[in-house]
Short mmCIF file of N, CA, C and O in Angstrom, two decimals:
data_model
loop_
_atom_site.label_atom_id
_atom_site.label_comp_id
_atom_site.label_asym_id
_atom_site.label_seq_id
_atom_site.Cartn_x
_atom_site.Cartn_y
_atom_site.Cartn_z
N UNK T 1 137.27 193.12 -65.52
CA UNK T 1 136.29 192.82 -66.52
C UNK T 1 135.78 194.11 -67.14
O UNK T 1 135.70 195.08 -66.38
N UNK T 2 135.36 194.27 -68.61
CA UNK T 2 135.28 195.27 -68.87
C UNK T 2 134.84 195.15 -70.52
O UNK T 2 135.35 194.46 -71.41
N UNK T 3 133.78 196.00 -70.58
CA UNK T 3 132.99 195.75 -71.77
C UNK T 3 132.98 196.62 -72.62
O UNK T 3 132.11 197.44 -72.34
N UNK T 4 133.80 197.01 -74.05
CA UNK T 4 134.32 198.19 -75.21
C UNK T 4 133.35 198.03 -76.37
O UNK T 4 133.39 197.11 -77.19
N UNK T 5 132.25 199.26 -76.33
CA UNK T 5 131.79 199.42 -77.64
C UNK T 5 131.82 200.09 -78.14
O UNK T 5 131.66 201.24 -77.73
N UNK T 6 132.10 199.72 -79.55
CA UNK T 6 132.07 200.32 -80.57
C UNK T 6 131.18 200.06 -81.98
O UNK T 6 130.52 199.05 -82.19
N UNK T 7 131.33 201.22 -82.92
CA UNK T 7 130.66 200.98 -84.32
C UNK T 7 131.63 200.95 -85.26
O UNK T 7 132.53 201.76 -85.48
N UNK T 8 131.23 199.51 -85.98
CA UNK T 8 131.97 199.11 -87.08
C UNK T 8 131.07 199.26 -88.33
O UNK T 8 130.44 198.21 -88.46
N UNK T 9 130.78 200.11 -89.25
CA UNK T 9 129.61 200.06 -90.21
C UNK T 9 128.73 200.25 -89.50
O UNK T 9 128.62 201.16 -88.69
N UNK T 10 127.66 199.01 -89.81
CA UNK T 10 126.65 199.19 -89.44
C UNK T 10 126.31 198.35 -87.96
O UNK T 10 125.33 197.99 -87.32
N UNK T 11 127.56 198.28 -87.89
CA UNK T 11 127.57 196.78 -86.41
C UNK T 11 128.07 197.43 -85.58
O UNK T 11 128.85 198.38 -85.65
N UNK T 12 127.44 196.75 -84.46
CA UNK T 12 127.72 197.29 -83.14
C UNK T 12 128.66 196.12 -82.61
O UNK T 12 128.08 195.11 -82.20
N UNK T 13 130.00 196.15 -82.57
CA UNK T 13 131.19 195.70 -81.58
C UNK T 13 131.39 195.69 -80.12
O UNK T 13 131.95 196.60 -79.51
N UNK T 14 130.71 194.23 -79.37
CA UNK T 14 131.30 194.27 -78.03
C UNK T 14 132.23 193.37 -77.40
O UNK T 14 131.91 192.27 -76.94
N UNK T 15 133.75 194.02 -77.37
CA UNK T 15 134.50 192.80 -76.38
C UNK T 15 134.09 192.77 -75.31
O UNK T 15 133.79 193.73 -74.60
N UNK T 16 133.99 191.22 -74.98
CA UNK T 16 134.30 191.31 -73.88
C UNK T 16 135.98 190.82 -72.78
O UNK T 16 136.65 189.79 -72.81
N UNK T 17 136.05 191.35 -72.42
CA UNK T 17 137.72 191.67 -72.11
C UNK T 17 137.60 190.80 -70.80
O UNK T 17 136.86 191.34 -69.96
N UNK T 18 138.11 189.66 -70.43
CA UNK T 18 138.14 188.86 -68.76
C UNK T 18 137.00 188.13 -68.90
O UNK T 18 136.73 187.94 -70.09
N UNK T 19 135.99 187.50 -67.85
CA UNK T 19 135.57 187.01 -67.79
C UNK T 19 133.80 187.09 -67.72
O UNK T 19 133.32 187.97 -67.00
N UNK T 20 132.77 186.09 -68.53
CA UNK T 20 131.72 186.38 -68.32
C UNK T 20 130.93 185.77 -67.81
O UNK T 20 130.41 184.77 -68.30
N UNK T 21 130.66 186.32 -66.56
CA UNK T 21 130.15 185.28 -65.03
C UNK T 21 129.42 186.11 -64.53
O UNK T 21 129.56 187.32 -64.68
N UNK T 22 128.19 185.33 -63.56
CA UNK T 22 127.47 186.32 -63.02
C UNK T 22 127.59 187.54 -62.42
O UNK T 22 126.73 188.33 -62.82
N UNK T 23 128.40 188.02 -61.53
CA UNK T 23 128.93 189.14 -61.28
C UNK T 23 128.89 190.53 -62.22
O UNK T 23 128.72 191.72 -61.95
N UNK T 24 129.13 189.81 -63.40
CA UNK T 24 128.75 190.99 -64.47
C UNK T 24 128.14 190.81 -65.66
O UNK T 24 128.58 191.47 -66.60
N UNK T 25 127.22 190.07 -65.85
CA UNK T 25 126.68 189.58 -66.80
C UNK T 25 125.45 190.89 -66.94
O UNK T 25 124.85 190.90 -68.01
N UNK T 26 125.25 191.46 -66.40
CA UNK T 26 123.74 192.76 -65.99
C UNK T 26 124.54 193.57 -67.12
O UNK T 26 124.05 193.82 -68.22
N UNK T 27 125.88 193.95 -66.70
CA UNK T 27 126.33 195.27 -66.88
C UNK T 27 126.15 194.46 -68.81
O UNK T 27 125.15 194.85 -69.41
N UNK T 28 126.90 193.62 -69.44
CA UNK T 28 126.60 193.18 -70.35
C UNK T 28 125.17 193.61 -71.53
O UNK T 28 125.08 194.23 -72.59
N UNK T 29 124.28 192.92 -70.64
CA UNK T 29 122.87 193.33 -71.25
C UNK T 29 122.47 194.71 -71.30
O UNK T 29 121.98 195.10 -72.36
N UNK T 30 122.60 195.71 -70.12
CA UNK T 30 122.43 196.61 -70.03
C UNK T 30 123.31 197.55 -71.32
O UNK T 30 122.85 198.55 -71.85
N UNK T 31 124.63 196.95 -71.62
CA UNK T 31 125.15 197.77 -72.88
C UNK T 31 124.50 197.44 -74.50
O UNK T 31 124.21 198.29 -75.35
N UNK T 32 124.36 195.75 -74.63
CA UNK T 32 123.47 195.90 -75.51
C UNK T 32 121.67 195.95 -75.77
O UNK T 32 121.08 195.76 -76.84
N UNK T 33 121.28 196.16 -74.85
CA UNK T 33 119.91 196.26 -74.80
C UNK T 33 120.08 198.09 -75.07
O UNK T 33 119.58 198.25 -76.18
N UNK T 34 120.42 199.13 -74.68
CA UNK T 34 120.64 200.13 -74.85
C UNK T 34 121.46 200.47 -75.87
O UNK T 34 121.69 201.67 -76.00
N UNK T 35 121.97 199.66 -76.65
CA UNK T 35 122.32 199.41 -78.13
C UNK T 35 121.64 199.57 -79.25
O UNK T 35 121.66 200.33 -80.22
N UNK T 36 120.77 198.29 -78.71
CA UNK T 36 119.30 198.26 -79.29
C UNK T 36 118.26 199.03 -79.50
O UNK T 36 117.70 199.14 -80.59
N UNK T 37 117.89 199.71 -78.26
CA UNK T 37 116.88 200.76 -78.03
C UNK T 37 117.18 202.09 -78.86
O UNK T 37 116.27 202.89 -79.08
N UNK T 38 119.12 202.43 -79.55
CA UNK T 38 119.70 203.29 -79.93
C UNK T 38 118.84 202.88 -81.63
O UNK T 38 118.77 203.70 -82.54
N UNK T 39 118.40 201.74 -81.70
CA UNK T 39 118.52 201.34 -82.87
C UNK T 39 119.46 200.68 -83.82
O UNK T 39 119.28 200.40 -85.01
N UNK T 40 120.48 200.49 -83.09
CA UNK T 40 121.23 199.11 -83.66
C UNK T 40 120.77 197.78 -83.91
O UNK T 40 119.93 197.33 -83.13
N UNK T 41 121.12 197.15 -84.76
CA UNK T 41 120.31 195.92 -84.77
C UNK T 41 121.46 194.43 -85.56
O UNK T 41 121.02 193.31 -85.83
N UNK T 42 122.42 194.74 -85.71
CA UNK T 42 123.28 194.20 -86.18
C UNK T 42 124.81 194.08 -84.93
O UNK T 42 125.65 194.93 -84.63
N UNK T 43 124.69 193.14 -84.62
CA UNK T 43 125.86 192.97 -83.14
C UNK T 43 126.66 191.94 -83.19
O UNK T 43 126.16 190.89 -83.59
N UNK T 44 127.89 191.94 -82.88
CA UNK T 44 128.79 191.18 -82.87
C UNK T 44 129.75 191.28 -81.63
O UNK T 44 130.47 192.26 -81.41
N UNK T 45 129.66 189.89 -80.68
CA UNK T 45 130.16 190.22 -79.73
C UNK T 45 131.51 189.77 -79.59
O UNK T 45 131.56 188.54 -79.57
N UNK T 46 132.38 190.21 -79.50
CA UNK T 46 134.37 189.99 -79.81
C UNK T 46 134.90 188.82 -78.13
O UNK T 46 135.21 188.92 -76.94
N UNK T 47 134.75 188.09 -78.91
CA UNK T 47 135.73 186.90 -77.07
C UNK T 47 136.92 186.78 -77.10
O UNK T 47 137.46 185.95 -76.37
N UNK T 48 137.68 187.63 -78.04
CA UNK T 48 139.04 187.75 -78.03
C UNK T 48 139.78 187.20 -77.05
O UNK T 48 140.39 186.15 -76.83
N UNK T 49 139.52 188.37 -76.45
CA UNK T 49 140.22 188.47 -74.77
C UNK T 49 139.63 187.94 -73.45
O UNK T 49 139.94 188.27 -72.30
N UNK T 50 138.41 186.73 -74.01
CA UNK T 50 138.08 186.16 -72.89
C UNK T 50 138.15 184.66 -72.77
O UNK T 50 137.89 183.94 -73.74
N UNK T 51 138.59 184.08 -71.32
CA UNK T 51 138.59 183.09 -71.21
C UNK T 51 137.66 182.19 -70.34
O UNK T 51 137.81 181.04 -69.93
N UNK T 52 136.79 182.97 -70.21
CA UNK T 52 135.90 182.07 -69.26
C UNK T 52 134.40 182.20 -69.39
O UNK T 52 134.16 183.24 -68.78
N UNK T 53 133.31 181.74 -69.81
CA UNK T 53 131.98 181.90 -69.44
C UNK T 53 130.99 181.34 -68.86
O UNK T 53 130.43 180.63 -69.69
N UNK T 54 130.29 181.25 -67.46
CA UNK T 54 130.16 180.57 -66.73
C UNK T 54 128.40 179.93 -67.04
O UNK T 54 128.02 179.99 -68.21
N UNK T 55 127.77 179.55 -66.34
CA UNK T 55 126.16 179.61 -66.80
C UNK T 55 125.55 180.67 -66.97
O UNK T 55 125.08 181.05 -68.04
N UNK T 56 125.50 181.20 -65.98
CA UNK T 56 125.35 182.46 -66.41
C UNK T 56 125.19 183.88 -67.15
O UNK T 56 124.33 184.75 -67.24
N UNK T 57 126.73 183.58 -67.74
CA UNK T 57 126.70 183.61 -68.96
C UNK T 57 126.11 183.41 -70.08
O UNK T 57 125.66 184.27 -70.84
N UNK T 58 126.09 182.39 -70.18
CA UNK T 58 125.19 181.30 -71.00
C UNK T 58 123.60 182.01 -71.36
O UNK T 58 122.93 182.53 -72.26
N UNK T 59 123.58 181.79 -70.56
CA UNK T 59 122.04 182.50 -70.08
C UNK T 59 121.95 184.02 -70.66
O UNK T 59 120.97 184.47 -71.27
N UNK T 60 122.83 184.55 -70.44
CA UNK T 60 122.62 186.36 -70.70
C UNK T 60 122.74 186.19 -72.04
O UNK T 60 122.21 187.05 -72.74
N UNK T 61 123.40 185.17 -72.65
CA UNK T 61 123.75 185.36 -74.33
C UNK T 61 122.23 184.85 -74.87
O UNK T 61 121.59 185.62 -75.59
N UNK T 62 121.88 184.05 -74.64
CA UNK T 62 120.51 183.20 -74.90
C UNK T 62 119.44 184.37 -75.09
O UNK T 62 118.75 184.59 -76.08
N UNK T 63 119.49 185.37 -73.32
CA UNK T 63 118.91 186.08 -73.50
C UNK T 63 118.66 187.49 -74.48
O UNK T 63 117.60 187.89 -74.96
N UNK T 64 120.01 188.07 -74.59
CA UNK T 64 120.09 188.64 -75.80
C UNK T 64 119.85 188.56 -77.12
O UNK T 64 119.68 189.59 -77.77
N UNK T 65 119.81 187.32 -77.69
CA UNK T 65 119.44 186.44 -78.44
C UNK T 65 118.12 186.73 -79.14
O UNK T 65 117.61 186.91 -80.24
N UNK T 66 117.90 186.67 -77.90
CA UNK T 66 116.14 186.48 -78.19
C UNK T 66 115.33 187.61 -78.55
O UNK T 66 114.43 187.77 -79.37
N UNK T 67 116.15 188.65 -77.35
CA UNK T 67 115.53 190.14 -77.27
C UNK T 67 116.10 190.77 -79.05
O UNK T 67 115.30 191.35 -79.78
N UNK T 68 117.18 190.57 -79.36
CA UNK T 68 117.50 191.31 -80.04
C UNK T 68 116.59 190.35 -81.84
O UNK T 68 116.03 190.91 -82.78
N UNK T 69 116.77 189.21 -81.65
CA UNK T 69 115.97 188.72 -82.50
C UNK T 69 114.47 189.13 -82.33
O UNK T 69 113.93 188.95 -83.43
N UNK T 70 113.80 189.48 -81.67
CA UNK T 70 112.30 190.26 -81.71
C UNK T 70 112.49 191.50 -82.27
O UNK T 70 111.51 191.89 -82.91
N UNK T 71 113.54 192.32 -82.23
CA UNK T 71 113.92 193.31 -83.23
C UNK T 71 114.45 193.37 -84.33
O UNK T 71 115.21 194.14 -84.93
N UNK T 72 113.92 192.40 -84.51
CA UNK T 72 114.30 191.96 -86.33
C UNK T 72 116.08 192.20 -86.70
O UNK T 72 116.58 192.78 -87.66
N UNK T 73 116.85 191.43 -85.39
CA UNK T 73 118.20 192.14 -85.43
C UNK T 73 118.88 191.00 -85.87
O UNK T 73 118.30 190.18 -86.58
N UNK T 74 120.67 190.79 -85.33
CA UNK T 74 121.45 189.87 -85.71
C UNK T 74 122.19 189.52 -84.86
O UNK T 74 122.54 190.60 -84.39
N UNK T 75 122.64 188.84 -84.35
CA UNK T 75 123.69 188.59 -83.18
C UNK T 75 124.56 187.60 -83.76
O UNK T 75 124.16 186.47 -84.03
N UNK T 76 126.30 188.19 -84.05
CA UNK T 76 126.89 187.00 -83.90
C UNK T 76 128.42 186.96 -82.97
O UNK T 76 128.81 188.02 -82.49
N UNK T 77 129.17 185.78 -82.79
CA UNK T 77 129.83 185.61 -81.94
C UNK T 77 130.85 185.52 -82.93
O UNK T 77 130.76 185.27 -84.13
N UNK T 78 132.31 185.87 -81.90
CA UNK T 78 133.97 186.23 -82.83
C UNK T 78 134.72 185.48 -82.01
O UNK T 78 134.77 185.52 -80.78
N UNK T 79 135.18 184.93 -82.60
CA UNK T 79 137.05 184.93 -81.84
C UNK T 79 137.13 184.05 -80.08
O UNK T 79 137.68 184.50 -79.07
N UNK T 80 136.47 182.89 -80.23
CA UNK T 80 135.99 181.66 -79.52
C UNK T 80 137.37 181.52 -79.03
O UNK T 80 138.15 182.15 -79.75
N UNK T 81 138.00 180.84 -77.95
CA UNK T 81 138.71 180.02 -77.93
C UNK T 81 138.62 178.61 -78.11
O UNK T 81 137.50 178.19 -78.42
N UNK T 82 139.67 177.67 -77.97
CA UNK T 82 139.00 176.54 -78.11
C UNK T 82 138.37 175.95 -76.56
O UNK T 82 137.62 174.99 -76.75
N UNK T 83 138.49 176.26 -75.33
CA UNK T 83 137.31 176.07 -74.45
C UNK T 83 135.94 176.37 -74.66
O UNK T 83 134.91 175.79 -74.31
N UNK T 84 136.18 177.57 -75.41
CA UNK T 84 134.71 178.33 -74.94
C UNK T 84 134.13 177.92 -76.58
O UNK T 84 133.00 178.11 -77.02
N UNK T 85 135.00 177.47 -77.11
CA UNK T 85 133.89 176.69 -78.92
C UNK T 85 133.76 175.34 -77.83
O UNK T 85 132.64 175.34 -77.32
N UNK T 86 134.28 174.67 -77.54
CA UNK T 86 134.17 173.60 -76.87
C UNK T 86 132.50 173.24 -76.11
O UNK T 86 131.59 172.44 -76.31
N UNK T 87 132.81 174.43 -75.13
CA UNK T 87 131.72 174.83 -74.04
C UNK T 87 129.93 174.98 -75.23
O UNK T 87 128.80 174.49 -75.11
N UNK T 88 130.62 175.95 -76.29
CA UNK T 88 129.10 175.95 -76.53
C UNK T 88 128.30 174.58 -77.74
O UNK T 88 127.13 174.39 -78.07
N UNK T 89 129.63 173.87 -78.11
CA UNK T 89 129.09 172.65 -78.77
C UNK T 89 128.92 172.09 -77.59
O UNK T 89 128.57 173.16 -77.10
N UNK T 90 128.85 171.31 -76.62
CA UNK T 90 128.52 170.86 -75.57
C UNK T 90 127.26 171.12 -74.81
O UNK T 90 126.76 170.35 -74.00
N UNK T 91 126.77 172.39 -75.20
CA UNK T 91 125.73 172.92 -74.50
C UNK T 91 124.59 172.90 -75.91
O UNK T 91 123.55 173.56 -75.95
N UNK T 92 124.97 172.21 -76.75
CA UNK T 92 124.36 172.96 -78.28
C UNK T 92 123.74 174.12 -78.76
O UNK T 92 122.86 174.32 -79.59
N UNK T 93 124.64 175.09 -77.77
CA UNK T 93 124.41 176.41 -78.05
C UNK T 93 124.89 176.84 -79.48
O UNK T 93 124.33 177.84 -79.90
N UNK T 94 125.72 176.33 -80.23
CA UNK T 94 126.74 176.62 -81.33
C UNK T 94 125.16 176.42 -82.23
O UNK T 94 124.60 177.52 -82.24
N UNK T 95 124.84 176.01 -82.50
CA UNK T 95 123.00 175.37 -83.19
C UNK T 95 122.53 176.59 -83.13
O UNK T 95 122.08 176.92 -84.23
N UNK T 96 122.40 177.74 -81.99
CA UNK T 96 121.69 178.84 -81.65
C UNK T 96 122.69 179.95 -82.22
O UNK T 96 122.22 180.83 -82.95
N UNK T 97 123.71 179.94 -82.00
CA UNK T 97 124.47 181.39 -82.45
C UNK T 97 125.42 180.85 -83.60
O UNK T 97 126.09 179.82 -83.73
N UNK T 98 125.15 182.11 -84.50
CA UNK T 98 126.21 182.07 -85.79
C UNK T 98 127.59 182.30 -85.01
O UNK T 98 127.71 183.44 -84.58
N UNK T 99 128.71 181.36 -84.74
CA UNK T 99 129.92 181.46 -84.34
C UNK T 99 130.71 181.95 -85.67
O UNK T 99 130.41 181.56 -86.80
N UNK T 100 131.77 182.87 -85.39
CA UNK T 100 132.62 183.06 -86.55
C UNK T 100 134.31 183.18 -85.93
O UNK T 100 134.70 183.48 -84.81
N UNK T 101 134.86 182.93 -86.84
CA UNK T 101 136.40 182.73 -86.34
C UNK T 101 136.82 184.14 -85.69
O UNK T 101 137.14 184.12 -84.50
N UNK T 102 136.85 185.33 -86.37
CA UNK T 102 136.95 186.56 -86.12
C UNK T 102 135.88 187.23 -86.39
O UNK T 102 134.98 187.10 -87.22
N UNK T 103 136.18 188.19 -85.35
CA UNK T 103 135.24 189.63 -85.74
C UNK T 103 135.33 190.40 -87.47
O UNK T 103 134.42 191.00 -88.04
N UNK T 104 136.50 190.16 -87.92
CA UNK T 104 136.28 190.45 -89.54
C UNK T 104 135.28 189.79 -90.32
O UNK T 104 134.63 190.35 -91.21
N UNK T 105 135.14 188.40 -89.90
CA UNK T 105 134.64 186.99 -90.55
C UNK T 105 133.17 187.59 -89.82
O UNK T 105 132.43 188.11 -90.66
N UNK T 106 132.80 187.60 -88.82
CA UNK T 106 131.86 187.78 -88.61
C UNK T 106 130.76 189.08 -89.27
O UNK T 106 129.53 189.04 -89.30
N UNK T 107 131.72 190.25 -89.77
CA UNK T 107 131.17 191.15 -89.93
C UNK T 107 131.15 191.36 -91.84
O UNK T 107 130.58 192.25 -92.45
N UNK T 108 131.80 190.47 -92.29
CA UNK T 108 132.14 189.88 -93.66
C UNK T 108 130.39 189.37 -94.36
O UNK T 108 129.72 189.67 -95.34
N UNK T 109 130.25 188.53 -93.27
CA UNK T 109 128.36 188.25 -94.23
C UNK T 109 127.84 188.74 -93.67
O UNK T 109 126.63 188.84 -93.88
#
């Protein structure tokens, strides 16, 4: 598991690469909360390469969410599979986060 950031413009790019389950969901926040604090405020997180997100999960995204929306920021989500679009219409999380097909699409509006 393993979490790559980068700057795209003005956006901050995070895959996440394997899986996002409690075990590492800390290390997660800890990269974009210190994102944030850098003064980024525009984020897009890449699920390319992931296939799994557990409650937990769930939870850390919610929480980011929130934190980064009190900073007058943006959070959006890339490159879903169809489990994990599945998973968050089910949870009516999709209602809460701007989903976008790709990270281009996402970083497009």
């Amino acid at each position: 598991m393993t979490f790559n950031v980068r700057s795209v413009g003005d956006a901050t790019v995070i895959s996440v690469d394997g899986q996002l389950i409690v075990g590492n969901r800390q290390e997660l926040k800890q990269k974009v909360l210190a994102e944030l604090e850098r003064g980024a405020r525009r984020f897009v997180i890449d699920f390319t390469r992931t296939g799994y997100i557990d409650s937990s999960g769930l939870g850390i995204l919610v929480s980011l969410s929130r934190s980064i929306r009190q900073e007058r920021g943006d959070l959006r989500l890339a490159s879903l599979n169809d489990d994990l679009r599945t998973l968050f219409e089910l949870t009516k999380l999709d209602t809460l986060f701007e989903i976008h097909a790709s990270v281009r699409d996402a970083l497009a509006e």
